[in-house]
Amino acid sequence: MTPSAADLAFTFLGTGAPPVSLRRAGPAHLVEAGGTSVLIDCGSGVSQRLIAAGHAGARIDALIVTHEHSDHLVDFYQLVVSSWHQGRDRPWRVLAPAPALANMRGQYEAFARERALRVAFEKRPDATGLEVIFEELHEGPVAGLDALQVKAFLVDHRPVEPAFGLELSANGSRIVFSGDTRLTPSLERAAQGCDLLVCEIFIDSQMPVVAGVRSAQTVASVQSYHMTPAVVAGLALRSGAGALALTHLVPPGADTAALAGEIRAGGYAGPLIIGEDLMRLELPGRLLRWNGATIGF
């Protein structure tokens, strides 16, 4: 589905986390404006989710990876190869912090022999779509995206650093995407007055200790570099965001009705969207499209 020239569209391709989920693919989101398409992160299943969303890797103008964690970049090479099979005829532009770039370069180089065999034997019309231009992501505007304005800002996901959130703007509408982070002043500043705040969420009430899976220390450690429902609700309330959307659900199988109740209990009473894979949000029309339904928010 292609947005009109007046739309800033945000599609949840993967709303999950490292645990495997049939409902939620790995972290990945698509942003579109004025004919420009940017993919944010490339978690497990991203190539399939792009097709299911009516898009394709062949049409992506840039890939931005927010940080080095595996669930955000594990399907990078699959994305490159599947896009070439779809007829991609230009190099990939990939922006990421240096540690994530090193990981993706490693993926790319690991398949160098396999890639050469494909190119030589399959005789496809053009191999340009297999080329990758790697760029280090820094704070500030990302150039060259035409109608879509993207600005990166540092967040705090230590010990994984650097990590970035993103401001996404077009035609007078602005979306703030938290990336993976604990609450930070940079995110507080970016979120002020945005039309849509898209936040990661660690649902602490639904993450009990499980023998042999996660200890009390595991739960505390993971919680320490994410945001709980109470924290996210407070952020949305203080920012005056036009709407709040939740993604990167930890755990992926969370009870979403209970999660909504926690957000409301935290004091946020505005429009609330708990993301599902393939859900699409459009601004300024404030439309949610998912599974055949169109809902105003």
PDB file of C-alpha atoms in Angstrom:
ATOM      1  CA  MET A   1       0.000   0.000   0.000  1.00  0.00           C
ATOM      2  CA  THR A   2       1.515   3.328  -1.083  1.00  0.00           C
ATOM      3  CA  PRO A   3       0.806   6.445   1.006  1.00  0.00           C
ATOM      4  CA  SER A   4      -0.368   9.629  -0.650  1.00  0.00           C
ATOM      5  CA  ALA A   5       2.085  12.507  -0.996  1.00  0.00           C
ATOM      6  CA  ALA A   6       0.593  14.006   2.165  1.00  0.00           C
ATOM      7  CA  ASP A   7       1.180  10.903   4.302  1.00  0.00           C
ATOM      8  CA  LEU A   8       3.871   9.903   6.735  1.00  0.00           C
ATOM      9  CA  ALA A   9       3.312   6.169   7.125  1.00  0.00           C
ATOM     10  CA  PHE A  10       4.790   3.892   9.785  1.00  0.00           C
ATOM     11  CA  THR A  11       4.405   0.107   9.489  1.00  0.00           C
ATOM     12  CA  PHE A  12       5.198  -2.372  12.243  1.00  0.00           C
ATOM     13  CA  LEU A  13       6.903  -5.224  10.395  1.00  0.00           C
ATOM     14  CA  GLY A  14       8.207  -6.996  13.478  1.00  0.00           C
ATOM     15  CA  THR A  15       7.093  -6.148  17.021  1.00  0.00           C
ATOM     16  CA  GLY A  16       8.900  -8.970  18.786  1.00  0.00           C
ATOM     17  CA  ALA A  17      12.139  -9.537  20.656  1.00  0.00           C
ATOM     18  CA  PRO A  18      14.812 -12.273  20.862  1.00  0.00           C
ATOM     19  CA  PRO A  19      12.400 -15.051  21.990  1.00  0.00           C
ATOM     20  CA  VAL A  20      10.871 -16.726  18.920  1.00  0.00           C
ATOM     21  CA  SER A  21       7.218 -15.861  18.377  1.00  0.00           C
ATOM     22  CA  LEU A  22       4.856 -16.924  15.593  1.00  0.00           C
ATOM     23  CA  ARG A  23       2.830 -13.774  16.220  1.00  0.00           C
ATOM     24  CA  ARG A  24       5.686 -11.274  16.362  1.00  0.00           C
ATOM     25  CA  ALA A  25       8.688 -11.269  14.023  1.00  0.00           C
ATOM     26  CA  GLY A  26      12.007  -9.709  15.049  1.00  0.00           C
ATOM     27  CA  PRO A  27      12.292  -5.923  15.376  1.00  0.00           C
ATOM     28  CA  ALA A  28      11.751  -4.094  12.073  1.00  0.00           C
ATOM     29  CA  HIS A  29       9.733  -1.051  11.045  1.00  0.00           C
ATOM     30  CA  LEU A  30       9.062   0.659   7.716  1.00  0.00           C
ATOM     31  CA  VAL A  31       8.696   4.423   7.299  1.00  0.00           C
ATOM     32  CA  GLU A  32       7.396   5.971   4.055  1.00  0.00           C
ATOM     33  CA  ALA A  33       6.871   9.523   2.850  1.00  0.00           C
ATOM     34  CA  GLY A  34       6.682  11.084  -0.599  1.00  0.00           C
ATOM     35  CA  GLY A  35       7.923   7.966  -2.359  1.00  0.00           C
ATOM     36  CA  THR A  36      10.883   7.411   0.000  1.00  0.00           C
ATOM     37  CA  SER A  37      11.039   4.189   2.030  1.00  0.00           C
ATOM     38  CA  VAL A  38      13.340   3.625   5.008  1.00  0.00           C
ATOM     39  CA  LEU A  39      13.640   0.349   6.883  1.00  0.00           C
ATOM     40  CA  ILE A  40      14.506   0.583  10.578  1.00  0.00           C
ATOM     41  CA  ASP A  41      16.275  -2.581  11.782  1.00  0.00           C
ATOM     42  CA  CYS A  42      16.200  -5.978  10.094  1.00  0.00           C
ATOM     43  CA  GLY A  43      15.218  -8.586  12.645  1.00  0.00           C
ATOM     44  CA  SER A  44      14.252 -12.178  11.975  1.00  0.00           C
ATOM     45  CA  GLY A  45      11.572 -12.494   9.284  1.00  0.00           C
ATOM     46  CA  VAL A  46      11.884  -8.972   7.901  1.00  0.00           C
ATOM     47  CA  SER A  47      11.952 -10.043   4.238  1.00  0.00           C
ATOM     48  CA  GLN A  48       8.725 -12.008   4.615  1.00  0.00           C
ATOM     49  CA  ARG A  49       7.035  -9.223   6.564  1.00  0.00           C
ATOM     50  CA  LEU A  50       7.930  -6.670   3.877  1.00  0.00           C
ATOM     51  CA  ILE A  51       6.179  -8.792   1.251  1.00  0.00           C
ATOM     52  CA  ALA A  52       3.187  -9.320   3.523  1.00  0.00           C
ATOM     53  CA  ALA A  53       2.979  -5.539   3.955  1.00  0.00           C
ATOM     54  CA  GLY A  54       2.775  -5.073   0.180  1.00  0.00           C
ATOM     55  CA  HIS A  55       6.315  -3.774  -0.026  1.00  0.00           C
ATOM     56  CA  ALA A  56       9.662  -5.386  -0.943  1.00  0.00           C
ATOM     57  CA  GLY A  57      13.313  -5.065  -0.063  1.00  0.00           C
ATOM     58  CA  ALA A  58      13.984  -4.133  -3.679  1.00  0.00           C
ATOM     59  CA  ARG A  59      12.241  -0.780  -3.109  1.00  0.00           C
ATOM     60  CA  ILE A  60      13.930   0.277   0.128  1.00  0.00           C
ATOM     61  CA  ASP A  61      15.964   3.499  -0.120  1.00  0.00           C
ATOM     62  CA  ALA A  62      17.945   3.037   3.091  1.00  0.00           C
ATOM     63  CA  LEU A  63      18.317   0.677   6.023  1.00  0.00           C
ATOM     64  CA  ILE A  64      18.976   2.201   9.443  1.00  0.00           C
ATOM     65  CA  VAL A  65      20.030  -0.156  12.235  1.00  0.00           C
ATOM     66  CA  THR A  66      19.674   1.374  15.689  1.00  0.00           C
ATOM     67  CA  HIS A  67      22.213  -0.721  17.619  1.00  0.00           C
ATOM     68  CA  GLU A  68      24.270  -3.900  17.638  1.00  0.00           C
ATOM     69  CA  HIS A  69      21.896  -6.392  19.289  1.00  0.00           C
ATOM     70  CA  SER A  70      21.377  -9.507  17.192  1.00  0.00           C
ATOM     71  CA  ASP A  71      17.579  -9.334  17.115  1.00  0.00           C
ATOM     72  CA  HIS A  72      17.859  -6.022  15.235  1.00  0.00           C
ATOM     73  CA  LEU A  73      20.224  -7.129  12.475  1.00  0.00           C
ATOM     74  CA  VAL A  74      20.217 -10.912  12.228  1.00  0.00           C
ATOM     75  CA  ASP A  75      18.420 -11.041   8.852  1.00  0.00           C
ATOM     76  CA  PHE A  76      20.626  -8.485   7.116  1.00  0.00           C
ATOM     77  CA  TYR A  77      22.138 -10.810   4.550  1.00  0.00           C
ATOM     78  CA  GLN A  78      18.823 -12.537   3.870  1.00  0.00           C
ATOM     79  CA  LEU A  79      17.383  -9.083   3.165  1.00  0.00           C
ATOM     80  CA  VAL A  80      20.173  -8.299   0.675  1.00  0.00           C
ATOM     81  CA  VAL A  81      19.830 -11.592  -1.216  1.00  0.00           C
ATOM     82  CA  SER A  82      16.019 -11.686  -1.243  1.00  0.00           C
ATOM     83  CA  SER A  83      15.928  -8.093  -2.523  1.00  0.00           C
ATOM     84  CA  TRP A  84      18.267  -9.013  -5.371  1.00  0.00           C
ATOM     85  CA  HIS A  85      15.960 -11.879  -6.280  1.00  0.00           C
ATOM     86  CA  GLN A  86      13.138  -9.322  -6.403  1.00  0.00           C
ATOM     87  CA  GLY A  87      15.073  -7.347  -9.025  1.00  0.00           C
ATOM     88  CA  ARG A  88      16.854  -4.760  -6.913  1.00  0.00           C
ATOM     89  CA  ASP A  89      19.079  -2.763  -9.282  1.00  0.00           C
ATOM     90  CA  ARG A  90      20.937  -0.357  -6.973  1.00  0.00           C
ATOM     91  CA  PRO A  91      23.297  -0.774  -4.033  1.00  0.00           C
ATOM     92  CA  TRP A  92      21.991  -0.922  -0.490  1.00  0.00           C
ATOM     93  CA  ARG A  93      22.568   2.159   1.651  1.00  0.00           C
ATOM     94  CA  VAL A  94      23.074   0.927   5.228  1.00  0.00           C
ATOM     95  CA  LEU A  95      23.492   3.282   8.190  1.00  0.00           C
ATOM     96  CA  ALA A  96      24.333   1.974  11.660  1.00  0.00           C
ATOM     97  CA  PRO A  97      26.597   2.634  14.642  1.00  0.00           C
ATOM     98  CA  ALA A  98      30.115   1.263  14.197  1.00  0.00           C
ATOM     99  CA  PRO A  99      29.678  -2.001  16.187  1.00  0.00           C
ATOM    100  CA  ALA A 100      26.540  -2.907  14.234  1.00  0.00           C
ATOM    101  CA  LEU A 101      28.284  -2.041  10.952  1.00  0.00           C
ATOM    102  CA  ALA A 102      31.117  -4.404  11.866  1.00  0.00           C
ATOM    103  CA  ASN A 103      28.614  -7.191  12.459  1.00  0.00           C
ATOM    104  CA  MET A 104      26.843  -6.619   9.148  1.00  0.00           C
ATOM    105  CA  ARG A 105      30.125  -6.353   7.258  1.00  0.00           C
ATOM    106  CA  GLY A 106      31.021  -9.701   8.792  1.00  0.00           C
ATOM    107  CA  GLN A 107      27.753 -11.230   7.580  1.00  0.00           C
ATOM    108  CA  TYR A 108      28.346  -9.810   4.111  1.00  0.00           C
ATOM    109  CA  GLU A 109      31.950 -11.003   3.905  1.00  0.00           C
ATOM    110  CA  ALA A 110      31.076 -14.461   5.239  1.00  0.00           C
ATOM    111  CA  PHE A 111      28.940 -15.047   2.144  1.00  0.00           C
ATOM    112  CA  ALA A 112      31.415 -13.611  -0.389  1.00  0.00           C
ATOM    113  CA  ARG A 113      32.151 -16.977  -2.037  1.00  0.00           C
ATOM    114  CA  GLU A 114      28.488 -17.993  -2.102  1.00  0.00           C
ATOM    115  CA  ARG A 115      27.555 -14.607  -3.553  1.00  0.00           C
ATOM    116  CA  ALA A 116      30.162 -14.882  -6.319  1.00  0.00           C
ATOM    117  CA  LEU A 117      28.873 -18.326  -7.253  1.00  0.00           C
ATOM    118  CA  ARG A 118      25.313 -17.024  -7.510  1.00  0.00           C
ATOM    119  CA  VAL A 119      26.322 -14.076  -9.683  1.00  0.00           C
ATOM    120  CA  ALA A 120      28.447 -16.191 -12.028  1.00  0.00           C
ATOM    121  CA  PHE A 121      25.995 -19.068 -12.405  1.00  0.00           C
ATOM    122  CA  GLU A 122      22.543 -17.474 -12.270  1.00  0.00           C
ATOM    123  CA  LYS A 123      23.284 -14.825 -14.922  1.00  0.00           C
ATOM    124  CA  ARG A 124      20.729 -12.379 -13.587  1.00  0.00           C
ATOM    125  CA  PRO A 125      20.499  -9.079 -15.496  1.00  0.00           C
ATOM    126  CA  ASP A 126      22.228  -6.985 -12.842  1.00  0.00           C
ATOM    127  CA  ALA A 127      24.314  -7.718  -9.727  1.00  0.00           C
ATOM    128  CA  THR A 128      24.282  -4.122  -8.493  1.00  0.00           C
ATOM    129  CA  GLY A 129      21.536  -4.936  -5.999  1.00  0.00           C
ATOM    130  CA  LEU A 130      23.954  -7.158  -4.095  1.00  0.00           C
ATOM    131  CA  GLU A 131      26.323  -4.276  -3.418  1.00  0.00           C
ATOM    132  CA  VAL A 132      26.249  -2.508  -0.055  1.00  0.00           C
ATOM    133  CA  ILE A 133      27.382   0.978   0.925  1.00  0.00           C
ATOM    134  CA  PHE A 134      28.054   1.006   4.675  1.00  0.00           C
ATOM    135  CA  GLU A 135      27.801   4.368   6.489  1.00  0.00           C
ATOM    136  CA  GLU A 136      28.377   5.026  10.165  1.00  0.00           C
ATOM    137  CA  LEU A 137      25.319   6.524  11.852  1.00  0.00           C
ATOM    138  CA  HIS A 138      25.912   9.636  13.952  1.00  0.00           C
ATOM    139  CA  GLU A 139      23.720  12.065  15.851  1.00  0.00           C
ATOM    140  CA  GLY A 140      21.918  14.551  13.640  1.00  0.00           C
ATOM    141  CA  PRO A 141      20.115  14.584  10.298  1.00  0.00           C
ATOM    142  CA  VAL A 142      20.467  11.759   7.783  1.00  0.00           C
ATOM    143  CA  ALA A 143      20.994  13.295   4.351  1.00  0.00           C
ATOM    144  CA  GLY A 144      19.638  12.178   1.019  1.00  0.00           C
ATOM    145  CA  LEU A 145      16.159  10.910   1.887  1.00  0.00           C
ATOM    146  CA  ASP A 146      14.163  13.507  -0.069  1.00  0.00           C
ATOM    147  CA  ALA A 147      10.682  14.021   1.371  1.00  0.00           C
ATOM    148  CA  LEU A 148      11.443  12.082   4.547  1.00  0.00           C
ATOM    149  CA  GLN A 149      13.486  13.865   7.207  1.00  0.00           C
ATOM    150  CA  VAL A 150      15.305  11.558   9.613  1.00  0.00           C
ATOM    151  CA  LYS A 151      17.282  12.738  12.622  1.00  0.00           C
ATOM    152  CA  ALA A 152      19.201  10.335  14.874  1.00  0.00           C
ATOM    153  CA  PHE A 153      19.713  10.965  18.585  1.00  0.00           C
ATOM    154  CA  LEU A 154      21.725   8.992  21.123  1.00  0.00           C
ATOM    155  CA  VAL A 155      19.869   6.906  23.693  1.00  0.00           C
ATOM    156  CA  ASP A 156      21.140   4.770  26.589  1.00  0.00           C
ATOM    157  CA  HIS A 157      21.122   1.018  26.052  1.00  0.00           C
ATOM    158  CA  ARG A 158      24.417   0.353  27.832  1.00  0.00           C
ATOM    159  CA  PRO A 159      26.352  -1.898  27.802  1.00  0.00           C
ATOM    160  CA  VAL A 160      25.379  -1.826  24.101  1.00  0.00           C
ATOM    161  CA  GLU A 161      26.609   1.500  22.764  1.00  0.00           C
ATOM    162  CA  PRO A 162      26.150   3.606  20.865  1.00  0.00           C
ATOM    163  CA  ALA A 163      22.412   3.155  20.370  1.00  0.00           C
ATOM    164  CA  PHE A 164      20.037   5.537  18.629  1.00  0.00           C
ATOM    165  CA  GLY A 165      16.458   6.726  18.584  1.00  0.00           C
ATOM    166  CA  LEU A 166      15.032   8.477  15.541  1.00  0.00           C
ATOM    167  CA  GLU A 167      12.878  11.499  14.709  1.00  0.00           C
ATOM    168  CA  LEU A 168      10.941  10.949  11.461  1.00  0.00           C
ATOM    169  CA  SER A 169       9.227  13.922   9.818  1.00  0.00           C
ATOM    170  CA  ALA A 170       7.372  14.737   6.608  1.00  0.00           C
ATOM    171  CA  ASN A 171       4.701  17.182   5.516  1.00  0.00           C
ATOM    172  CA  GLY A 172       4.344  18.700   8.973  1.00  0.00           C
ATOM    173  CA  SER A 173       3.967  15.390  10.837  1.00  0.00           C
ATOM    174  CA  ARG A 174       6.553  14.011  13.262  1.00  0.00           C
ATOM    175  CA  ILE A 175       7.087  10.531  14.687  1.00  0.00           C
ATOM    176  CA  VAL A 176       9.597   9.797  17.450  1.00  0.00           C
ATOM    177  CA  PHE A 177      10.923   6.232  17.606  1.00  0.00           C
ATOM    178  CA  SER A 178      12.646   5.366  20.874  1.00  0.00           C
ATOM    179  CA  GLY A 179      14.881   2.545  19.705  1.00  0.00           C
ATOM    180  CA  ASP A 180      15.985   0.283  22.567  1.00  0.00           C
ATOM    181  CA  THR A 181      16.756   2.366  25.630  1.00  0.00           C
ATOM    182  CA  ARG A 182      16.232   3.127  29.273  1.00  0.00           C
ATOM    183  CA  LEU A 183      14.596   6.525  29.844  1.00  0.00           C
ATOM    184  CA  THR A 184      16.972   9.292  28.773  1.00  0.00           C
ATOM    185  CA  PRO A 185      16.891  13.119  28.594  1.00  0.00           C
ATOM    186  CA  SER A 186      17.522  12.884  24.835  1.00  0.00           C
ATOM    187  CA  LEU A 187      14.343  10.854  24.335  1.00  0.00           C
ATOM    188  CA  GLU A 188      12.397  13.196  26.618  1.00  0.00           C
ATOM    189  CA  ARG A 189      13.502  16.167  24.505  1.00  0.00           C
ATOM    190  CA  ALA A 190      12.794  14.516  21.168  1.00  0.00           C
ATOM    191  CA  ALA A 191       9.325  13.345  22.218  1.00  0.00           C
ATOM    192  CA  GLN A 192       8.028  16.802  23.164  1.00  0.00           C
ATOM    193  CA  GLY A 193       4.945  17.608  21.107  1.00  0.00           C
ATOM    194  CA  CYS A 194       5.398  14.778  18.596  1.00  0.00           C
ATOM    195  CA  ASP A 195       2.378  13.505  16.686  1.00  0.00           C
ATOM    196  CA  LEU A 196       3.217   9.868  17.425  1.00  0.00           C
ATOM    197  CA  LEU A 197       5.573   8.383  20.016  1.00  0.00           C
ATOM    198  CA  VAL A 198       6.641   4.792  19.236  1.00  0.00           C
ATOM    199  CA  CYS A 199       8.248   3.143  22.261  1.00  0.00           C
ATOM    200  CA  GLU A 200       9.832  -0.152  23.105  1.00  0.00           C
ATOM    201  CA  ILE A 201       8.352  -1.818  26.198  1.00  0.00           C
ATOM    202  CA  PHE A 202       9.577  -4.230  28.880  1.00  0.00           C
ATOM    203  CA  ILE A 203       6.516  -5.589  30.663  1.00  0.00           C
ATOM    204  CA  ASP A 204       8.010  -6.306  34.057  1.00  0.00           C
ATOM    205  CA  SER A 205       4.772  -7.660  35.515  1.00  0.00           C
ATOM    206  CA  GLN A 206       4.802 -10.427  32.893  1.00  0.00           C
ATOM    207  CA  MET A 207       8.461 -11.428  33.225  1.00  0.00           C
ATOM    208  CA  PRO A 208       8.645 -13.798  36.214  1.00  0.00           C
ATOM    209  CA  VAL A 209      11.726 -15.734  37.214  1.00  0.00           C
ATOM    210  CA  VAL A 210      11.745 -19.135  35.464  1.00  0.00           C
ATOM    211  CA  ALA A 211      14.192 -21.765  36.630  1.00  0.00           C
ATOM    212  CA  GLY A 212      16.698 -22.620  33.922  1.00  0.00           C
ATOM    213  CA  VAL A 213      15.499 -19.748  31.686  1.00  0.00           C
ATOM    214  CA  ARG A 214      15.937 -16.475  33.583  1.00  0.00           C
ATOM    215  CA  SER A 215      17.056 -15.691  37.106  1.00  0.00           C
ATOM    216  CA  ALA A 216      16.098 -12.701  39.212  1.00  0.00           C
ATOM    217  CA  GLN A 217      19.362 -11.114  38.097  1.00  0.00           C
ATOM    218  CA  THR A 218      18.465 -11.759  34.446  1.00  0.00           C
ATOM    219  CA  VAL A 219      15.123  -9.990  34.844  1.00  0.00           C
ATOM    220  CA  ALA A 220      16.710  -7.058  36.668  1.00  0.00           C
ATOM    221  CA  SER A 221      19.500  -6.716  34.131  1.00  0.00           C
ATOM    222  CA  VAL A 222      17.216  -6.771  31.096  1.00  0.00           C
ATOM    223  CA  GLN A 223      14.760  -4.386  32.728  1.00  0.00           C
ATOM    224  CA  SER A 224      17.571  -1.947  33.510  1.00  0.00           C
ATOM    225  CA  TYR A 225      18.157  -1.027  29.864  1.00  0.00           C
ATOM    226  CA  HIS A 226      14.545  -0.990  28.713  1.00  0.00           C
ATOM    227  CA  MET A 227      11.402   0.935  29.721  1.00  0.00           C
ATOM    228  CA  THR A 228       8.548  -0.481  31.774  1.00  0.00           C
ATOM    229  CA  PRO A 229       4.871   0.422  31.240  1.00  0.00           C
ATOM    230  CA  ALA A 230       4.993   2.907  34.116  1.00  0.00           C
ATOM    231  CA  VAL A 231       8.040   4.632  32.625  1.00  0.00           C
ATOM    232  CA  VAL A 232       6.571   4.759  29.111  1.00  0.00           C
ATOM    233  CA  ALA A 233       3.222   6.061  30.376  1.00  0.00           C
ATOM    234  CA  GLY A 234       5.007   8.855  32.236  1.00  0.00           C
ATOM    235  CA  LEU A 235       7.056   9.757  29.177  1.00  0.00           C
ATOM    236  CA  ALA A 236       3.978   9.903  26.927  1.00  0.00           C
ATOM    237  CA  LEU A 237       2.106  12.027  29.465  1.00  0.00           C
ATOM    238  CA  ARG A 238       4.943  14.531  29.921  1.00  0.00           C
ATOM    239  CA  SER A 239       5.706  14.786  26.214  1.00  0.00           C
ATOM    240  CA  GLY A 240       2.195  15.718  25.140  1.00  0.00           C
ATOM    241  CA  ALA A 241       2.476  13.195  22.291  1.00  0.00           C
ATOM    242  CA  GLY A 242      -0.552  13.030  20.009  1.00  0.00           C
ATOM    243  CA  ALA A 243      -0.601   9.231  20.337  1.00  0.00           C
ATOM    244  CA  LEU A 244       1.468   6.446  21.909  1.00  0.00           C
ATOM    245  CA  ALA A 245       2.324   3.197  20.130  1.00  0.00           C
ATOM    246  CA  LEU A 246       4.163   0.268  21.701  1.00  0.00           C
ATOM    247  CA  THR A 247       6.519  -2.139  19.953  1.00  0.00           C
ATOM    248  CA  HIS A 248       9.395  -4.541  20.676  1.00  0.00           C
ATOM    249  CA  LEU A 249       7.230  -6.246  23.286  1.00  0.00           C
ATOM    250  CA  VAL A 250       9.189  -8.138  25.931  1.00  0.00           C
ATOM    251  CA  PRO A 251       7.852 -10.771  26.345  1.00  0.00           C
ATOM    252  CA  PRO A 252       6.400 -11.173  22.821  1.00  0.00           C
ATOM    253  CA  GLY A 253       3.512 -13.246  24.173  1.00  0.00           C
ATOM    254  CA  ALA A 254       2.420 -10.576  26.630  1.00  0.00           C
ATOM    255  CA  ASP A 255      -1.223 -10.088  27.568  1.00  0.00           C
ATOM    256  CA  THR A 256      -1.860  -6.865  25.669  1.00  0.00           C
ATOM    257  CA  ALA A 257      -5.096  -6.015  27.488  1.00  0.00           C
ATOM    258  CA  ALA A 258      -3.239  -6.155  30.791  1.00  0.00           C
ATOM    259  CA  LEU A 259      -0.464  -4.044  29.250  1.00  0.00           C
ATOM    260  CA  ALA A 260      -3.004  -1.408  28.191  1.00  0.00           C
ATOM    261  CA  GLY A 261      -4.322  -1.374  31.750  1.00  0.00           C
ATOM    262  CA  GLU A 262      -0.818  -0.706  33.077  1.00  0.00           C
ATOM    263  CA  ILE A 263      -0.325   2.206  30.673  1.00  0.00           C
ATOM    264  CA  ARG A 264      -3.617   3.729  31.799  1.00  0.00           C
ATOM    265  CA  ALA A 265      -2.724   3.158  35.444  1.00  0.00           C
ATOM    266  CA  GLY A 266       0.484   5.084  34.760  1.00  0.00           C
ATOM    267  CA  GLY A 267      -1.579   8.184  34.006  1.00  0.00           C
ATOM    268  CA  TYR A 268      -1.560   8.282  30.197  1.00  0.00           C
ATOM    269  CA  ALA A 269      -5.111   8.683  28.873  1.00  0.00           C
ATOM    270  CA  GLY A 270      -4.439   9.563  25.220  1.00  0.00           C
ATOM    271  CA  PRO A 271      -4.690   7.402  22.086  1.00  0.00           C
ATOM    272  CA  LEU A 272      -2.902   4.094  22.738  1.00  0.00           C
ATOM    273  CA  ILE A 273      -1.854   1.556  20.109  1.00  0.00           C
ATOM    274  CA  ILE A 274      -0.211  -1.723  21.042  1.00  0.00           C
ATOM    275  CA  GLY A 275       1.609  -2.671  17.873  1.00  0.00           C
ATOM    276  CA  GLU A 276       0.995  -5.868  15.953  1.00  0.00           C
ATOM    277  CA  ASP A 277       2.994  -7.069  12.968  1.00  0.00           C
ATOM    278  CA  LEU A 278       1.782  -5.482   9.694  1.00  0.00           C
ATOM    279  CA  MET A 279      -0.142  -2.722  11.460  1.00  0.00           C
ATOM    280  CA  ARG A 280       0.217   0.569   9.572  1.00  0.00           C
ATOM    281  CA  LEU A 281      -0.226   4.081  10.979  1.00  0.00           C
ATOM    282  CA  GLU A 282      -0.728   7.113   8.716  1.00  0.00           C
ATOM    283  CA  LEU A 283      -0.299  10.797   9.529  1.00  0.00           C
ATOM    284  CA  PRO A 284      -1.712  13.400   9.396  1.00  0.00           C
ATOM    285  CA  GLY A 285      -4.914  11.448   8.758  1.00  0.00           C
ATOM    286  CA  ARG A 286      -4.432   9.474  12.005  1.00  0.00           C
ATOM    287  CA  LEU A 287      -5.505   6.223  10.426  1.00  0.00           C
ATOM    288  CA  LEU A 288      -4.611   2.735  11.635  1.00  0.00           C
ATOM    289  CA  ARG A 289      -4.839   0.040   8.970  1.00  0.00           C
ATOM    290  CA  TRP A 290      -4.539  -3.610   9.939  1.00  0.00           C
ATOM    291  CA  ASN A 291      -5.979  -6.896   8.741  1.00  0.00           C
ATOM    292  CA  GLY A 292      -8.555  -5.200   6.530  1.00  0.00           C
ATOM    293  CA  ALA A 293      -9.741  -2.718   9.154  1.00  0.00           C
ATOM    294  CA  THR A 294      -9.284   1.052   9.060  1.00  0.00           C
ATOM    295  CA  ILE A 295      -9.553   2.834  12.401  1.00  0.00           C
ATOM    296  CA  GLY A 296      -9.124   6.491  13.297  1.00  0.00           C
ATOM    297  CA  PHE A 297      -6.934   7.307  16.260  1.00  0.00           C
TER     298      PHE A 297
END
